[in-house]
Amino acid sequence: MVLWDAAEKKVIASVWAKVDIEADGFQALLRTLHVYPWTKRYFSHFGAMSTLKDIESNPKVRAHGRKVMAAVGDAISHMDNIKGHLSQLSQLHSDKLHVDPANFELLGNNIVIVLAVKLGNDAFTPEVQATFQKLVAVISSALTREYH
């Protein structure tokens, strides 16, 4: 079980209140697909994604980015049991989708980057970054829990 102190919970709540689930989720997934092109193999059913322009204009990428960020928000609402709360999602990604678990960390880091760009240096301090790196690491770990 991961312990969250009051300061971390406050930081997460404050930053998360500024998140645009659709726009920020899209940016995080877009960055993941472009920077780590091998991740596209899990989304072959999304259609054309060979160029950055293809990814940017793909409504399925936008929809899935929103879905990812909504899941992060849901995990935040269950911070005292993220691993338990995400167990079905972990099982889906392991048993049915066969996603390489290393990709969760890549996407999590891109979520942090998107938040840093959005908030800027004044608001996205090293303390805020440390808290969000911890959060995405916990979520990534939870999503790999059901892997064999």
XYZ file of C-alpha atoms in Angstrom:
148
model
C 0.000 0.000 0.000
C 1.243 3.445 -0.908
C 1.000 6.145 1.693
C 0.111 9.674 0.660
C 0.715 12.545 3.025
C -1.624 15.517 3.271
C 0.688 17.748 1.223
C 0.804 15.230 -1.655
C -2.976 14.840 -1.643
C -3.367 18.618 -1.705
C -0.939 18.977 -4.628
C -2.683 16.266 -6.624
C -6.137 17.737 -5.996
C -4.971 21.249 -6.874
C -3.265 20.254 -10.110
C -5.959 17.792 -11.142
C -8.580 20.542 -10.837
C -6.787 22.307 -13.709
C -6.679 19.248 -15.985
C -8.703 19.234 -19.173
C -9.419 15.523 -19.476
C -9.890 15.587 -23.240
C -7.189 18.041 -24.310
C -4.513 16.915 -21.849
C -5.249 13.229 -22.389
C -4.995 13.728 -26.128
C -1.655 15.535 -25.774
C -0.225 12.805 -23.534
C -1.270 10.000 -25.883
C -0.186 11.960 -28.963
C 3.279 12.453 -27.445
C 3.500 8.778 -26.547
C 2.553 7.617 -30.044
C 4.894 10.085 -31.748
C 7.923 9.901 -29.467
C 7.674 6.115 -29.002
C 6.328 4.979 -32.395
C 6.383 1.278 -31.461
C 3.442 1.997 -29.142
C 1.274 2.467 -32.242
C 1.084 -1.311 -32.676
C -1.569 -1.477 -29.958
C -3.748 0.945 -31.884
C -3.643 -0.451 -35.422
C -7.447 -0.404 -35.430
C -7.315 3.404 -35.112
C -6.392 3.816 -38.786
C -3.685 6.035 -40.245
C -1.066 7.158 -37.714
C 2.139 7.187 -39.712
C 2.750 10.924 -39.324
C 2.308 13.419 -36.522
C -0.423 15.090 -38.580
C -2.241 11.743 -38.865
C -2.098 11.277 -35.103
C -3.205 14.858 -34.423
C -6.229 14.527 -36.674
C -7.272 11.068 -35.500
C -10.497 11.220 -33.453
C -9.823 7.756 -32.012
C -6.559 9.002 -30.507
C -8.412 11.932 -28.957
C -11.106 9.637 -27.560
C -8.594 7.183 -26.118
C -6.527 9.983 -24.589
C -9.686 11.171 -22.849
C -10.349 7.626 -21.648
C -6.812 7.362 -20.240
C -7.037 10.651 -18.365
C -10.484 9.763 -17.042
C -8.959 6.541 -15.666
C -6.182 8.564 -14.026
C -8.803 10.824 -12.472
C -10.696 7.785 -11.269
C -7.498 6.371 -9.760
C -6.962 9.682 -7.982
C -10.401 9.356 -6.427
C -9.273 5.965 -5.040
C -5.801 6.990 -3.872
C -5.901 4.752 -0.818
C -6.273 1.644 -3.008
C -5.086 2.438 -6.522
C -3.724 -1.062 -7.100
C -6.963 -2.728 -6.103
C -9.046 -0.222 -8.001
C -7.114 -0.713 -11.243
C -6.899 -4.505 -11.062
C -9.542 -5.107 -13.756
C -7.885 -2.592 -16.065
C -4.560 -4.328 -15.417
C -6.076 -7.679 -16.251
C -7.569 -6.308 -19.482
C -4.234 -4.875 -20.616
C -2.389 -8.054 -19.666
C -4.703 -10.851 -20.761
C -6.656 -9.389 -23.652
C -4.708 -6.439 -25.060
C -1.192 -7.811 -24.347
C 0.267 -4.334 -23.841
C 3.949 -4.225 -22.949
C 3.857 -2.976 -19.342
C 6.812 -0.644 -19.984
C 4.430 1.506 -22.011
C 2.487 2.533 -18.903
C 5.565 4.315 -17.609
C 6.104 6.031 -20.973
C 2.533 7.297 -21.020
C 2.733 8.335 -17.369
C 5.851 10.363 -18.023
C 4.114 12.059 -20.928
C 1.211 12.958 -18.650
C 3.742 14.644 -16.357
C 5.262 16.496 -19.323
C 1.847 17.706 -20.488
C 1.044 18.991 -17.005
C 4.424 20.715 -16.745
C 3.938 22.469 -20.074
C 0.400 23.452 -19.160
C 1.201 24.814 -15.710
C 4.628 26.330 -16.387
C 7.622 26.633 -14.080
C 5.925 28.773 -11.463
C 3.158 26.267 -10.749
C 4.866 23.013 -11.740
C 7.585 23.132 -9.112
C 10.005 20.294 -8.360
C 7.726 19.336 -5.442
C 4.721 19.120 -7.762
C 6.730 17.068 -10.235
C 7.891 14.682 -7.505
C 4.310 14.152 -6.385
C 3.065 13.492 -9.913
C 6.006 11.209 -10.729
C 5.049 9.227 -7.633
C 1.418 9.136 -8.753
C 2.151 7.924 -12.281
C 4.624 5.359 -10.901
C 1.936 4.007 -8.569
C -0.584 3.878 -11.422
C 1.957 2.196 -13.712
C 2.750 -0.350 -11.009
C -0.955 -0.994 -10.458
C -1.483 -1.568 -14.169
C 1.303 -4.169 -14.255
C 0.004 -6.014 -11.198
C -1.970 -8.645 -13.116
C 0.846 -9.490 -15.531
C 2.182 -13.025 -15.222
